[in-house]
Amino acid sequence: AKDSVKWAAAVFPSGVEFGLEVVADPASRRMGYMFREQVGPRDGMLFVFGELGRHSIWMKNCRVALDIIWLDPNFRVVEIAPNQTPCPEMGECPSITPMRTASYVLEIAAGGSAEQGLKVGERVQILSEPPLRP
């Protein structure tokens, strides 16, 4: 079953590797990085949506700033929302919605995509067992 993948690796075009937690079901996607005290500089979370869409992300209950990277079915970057800061405890928490459709969302610590020089159109290699399919 494709849901058996819980960990994967992302190799950025820079050659740097990130260890990923894979979240593929609605409950774990909803939870995401909520309540985590930190995200390491080479850690990430890969959201697997299973269908192409304009998948929104929000920073509710997040405690760390993140870069949000939307990927197409071939793991090409379609959009990057850098340095998204946690929502305040009280008050509005807007959703971050991409302009283009994607099958995956990759979240890493804020500043990581700039540090790696990641650009729209580049492909991030995702390595997992079994291989991920949208």
CSV table of C-alpha atoms in Angstrom, one decimal:
chain,number,residue,atom,x,y,z
A,1,ALA,CA,0.0,0.0,0.0
A,2,LYS,CA,1.3,3.4,-0.8
A,3,ASP,CA,0.4,4.6,2.7
A,4,SER,CA,3.2,2.5,4.1
A,5,VAL,CA,5.9,5.1,3.3
A,6,LYS,CA,6.5,7.2,6.4
A,7,TRP,CA,10.0,8.5,5.6
A,8,ALA,CA,11.7,9.6,2.4
A,9,ALA,CA,14.6,11.7,1.3
A,10,ALA,CA,14.6,14.8,-0.9
A,11,VAL,CA,17.7,15.6,-2.9
A,12,PHE,CA,17.6,19.3,-3.9
A,13,PRO,CA,19.2,20.5,-7.2
A,14,SER,CA,22.0,21.8,-5.0
A,15,GLY,CA,22.8,18.2,-4.1
A,16,VAL,CA,21.9,18.6,-0.5
A,17,GLU,CA,19.7,15.9,1.0
A,18,PHE,CA,16.8,16.4,3.4
A,19,GLY,CA,15.2,13.7,5.6
A,20,LEU,CA,11.4,13.8,5.2
A,21,GLU,CA,8.5,12.7,7.2
A,22,VAL,CA,5.7,11.6,4.8
A,23,VAL,CA,2.1,12.5,5.6
A,24,ALA,CA,-0.4,10.9,3.3
A,25,ASP,CA,-3.7,10.7,5.1
A,26,PRO,CA,-6.0,13.6,6.0
A,27,ALA,CA,-5.4,13.4,9.7
A,28,SER,CA,-1.7,13.6,9.6
A,29,ARG,CA,-1.8,16.2,6.8
A,30,ARG,CA,-4.0,18.4,9.0
A,31,MET,CA,-1.5,18.0,11.9
A,32,GLY,CA,1.6,18.6,9.8
A,33,TYR,CA,4.2,20.5,11.8
A,34,MET,CA,1.7,21.8,14.4
A,35,PHE,CA,3.1,22.0,18.0
A,36,ARG,CA,6.7,21.1,16.9
A,37,GLU,CA,9.2,23.1,18.8
A,38,GLN,CA,11.8,23.0,16.0
A,39,VAL,CA,12.4,21.8,12.5
A,40,GLY,CA,16.1,20.9,11.8
A,41,PRO,CA,18.0,22.5,9.0
A,42,ARG,CA,17.9,19.2,7.0
A,43,ASP,CA,14.5,18.1,8.0
A,44,GLY,CA,11.3,18.3,6.0
A,45,MET,CA,7.7,17.1,5.7
A,46,LEU,CA,6.2,15.9,2.5
A,47,PHE,CA,2.4,16.1,2.1
A,48,VAL,CA,1.1,13.6,-0.4
A,49,PHE,CA,-2.3,14.6,-1.7
A,50,GLY,CA,-3.0,11.9,-4.3
A,51,GLU,CA,-4.6,14.4,-6.7
A,52,LEU,CA,-3.7,17.5,-8.5
A,53,GLY,CA,-5.1,20.6,-6.8
A,54,ARG,CA,-4.5,24.1,-5.3
A,55,HIS,CA,-3.7,22.6,-1.9
A,56,SER,CA,-3.8,25.3,0.8
A,57,ILE,CA,-1.6,25.2,3.8
A,58,TRP,CA,-2.0,27.2,7.0
A,59,MET,CA,0.3,27.9,9.9
A,60,LYS,CA,-2.2,27.3,12.7
A,61,ASN,CA,-0.5,26.0,15.9
A,62,CYS,CA,2.8,26.0,14.2
A,63,ARG,CA,5.7,27.2,16.4
A,64,VAL,CA,8.4,27.5,13.7
A,65,ALA,CA,8.6,29.5,10.5
A,66,LEU,CA,8.6,27.4,7.4
A,67,ASP,CA,9.2,27.5,3.6
A,68,ILE,CA,6.3,25.9,1.8
A,69,ILE,CA,7.1,24.4,-1.6
A,70,TRP,CA,4.5,23.0,-3.9
A,71,LEU,CA,5.5,20.2,-6.3
A,72,ASP,CA,3.9,18.8,-9.4
A,73,PRO,CA,3.4,15.0,-10.0
A,74,ASN,CA,7.0,14.8,-11.2
A,75,PHE,CA,8.4,16.7,-8.2
A,76,ARG,CA,9.0,19.9,-10.1
A,77,VAL,CA,8.7,23.1,-8.1
A,78,VAL,CA,5.5,25.0,-9.1
A,79,GLU,CA,5.5,27.6,-6.3
A,80,ILE,CA,7.5,28.6,-3.2
A,81,ALA,CA,6.1,30.5,-0.2
A,82,PRO,CA,9.2,31.4,1.8
A,83,ASN,CA,9.4,32.4,5.4
A,84,GLN,CA,5.8,31.7,6.5
A,85,THR,CA,5.5,32.6,10.1
A,86,PRO,CA,3.3,31.0,12.7
A,87,CYS,CA,-0.1,32.4,13.2
A,88,PRO,CA,-0.7,34.3,16.5
A,89,GLU,CA,-2.4,32.3,19.3
A,90,MET,CA,-5.5,34.4,18.9
A,91,GLY,CA,-6.8,36.0,15.7
A,92,GLU,CA,-6.7,35.3,12.0
A,93,CYS,CA,-4.8,32.4,10.5
A,94,PRO,CA,-5.1,32.8,6.7
A,95,SER,CA,-4.6,29.9,4.4
A,96,ILE,CA,-1.7,30.0,1.9
A,97,THR,CA,-3.0,28.9,-1.4
A,98,PRO,CA,-0.8,28.5,-4.5
A,99,MET,CA,-1.7,30.0,-7.9
A,100,ARG,CA,-0.9,26.7,-9.6
A,101,THR,CA,-1.9,23.1,-9.0
A,102,ALA,CA,0.3,20.6,-7.3
A,103,SER,CA,0.3,17.0,-6.1
A,104,TYR,CA,2.8,17.4,-3.2
A,105,VAL,CA,3.7,20.0,-0.6
A,106,LEU,CA,7.2,20.1,0.9
A,107,GLU,CA,7.8,22.0,4.1
A,108,ILE,CA,11.3,22.8,5.4
A,109,ALA,CA,12.6,25.3,7.9
A,110,ALA,CA,12.3,28.9,6.8
A,111,GLY,CA,15.2,30.1,4.7
A,112,GLY,CA,16.1,26.6,3.4
A,113,SER,CA,14.9,27.1,-0.1
A,114,ALA,CA,16.8,30.3,-0.5
A,115,GLU,CA,19.9,28.7,1.1
A,116,GLN,CA,19.7,25.9,-1.5
A,117,GLY,CA,19.0,28.3,-4.3
A,118,LEU,CA,15.8,26.4,-5.1
A,119,LYS,CA,13.8,27.9,-8.0
A,120,VAL,CA,10.4,27.3,-9.6
A,121,GLY,CA,10.7,24.8,-12.5
A,122,GLU,CA,13.5,22.8,-10.8
A,123,ARG,CA,13.0,19.2,-9.8
A,124,VAL,CA,13.5,17.9,-6.3
A,125,GLN,CA,14.4,14.2,-6.3
A,126,ILE,CA,12.2,12.2,-3.9
A,127,LEU,CA,13.6,8.9,-2.8
A,128,SER,CA,11.4,6.5,-0.9
A,129,GLU,CA,10.5,2.8,-0.6
A,130,PRO,CA,8.1,2.1,-2.2
A,131,PRO,CA,8.5,5.0,-4.6
A,132,LEU,CA,5.8,7.7,-4.3
A,133,ARG,CA,3.2,8.0,-7.0
A,134,PRO,CA,0.6,10.8,-7.0
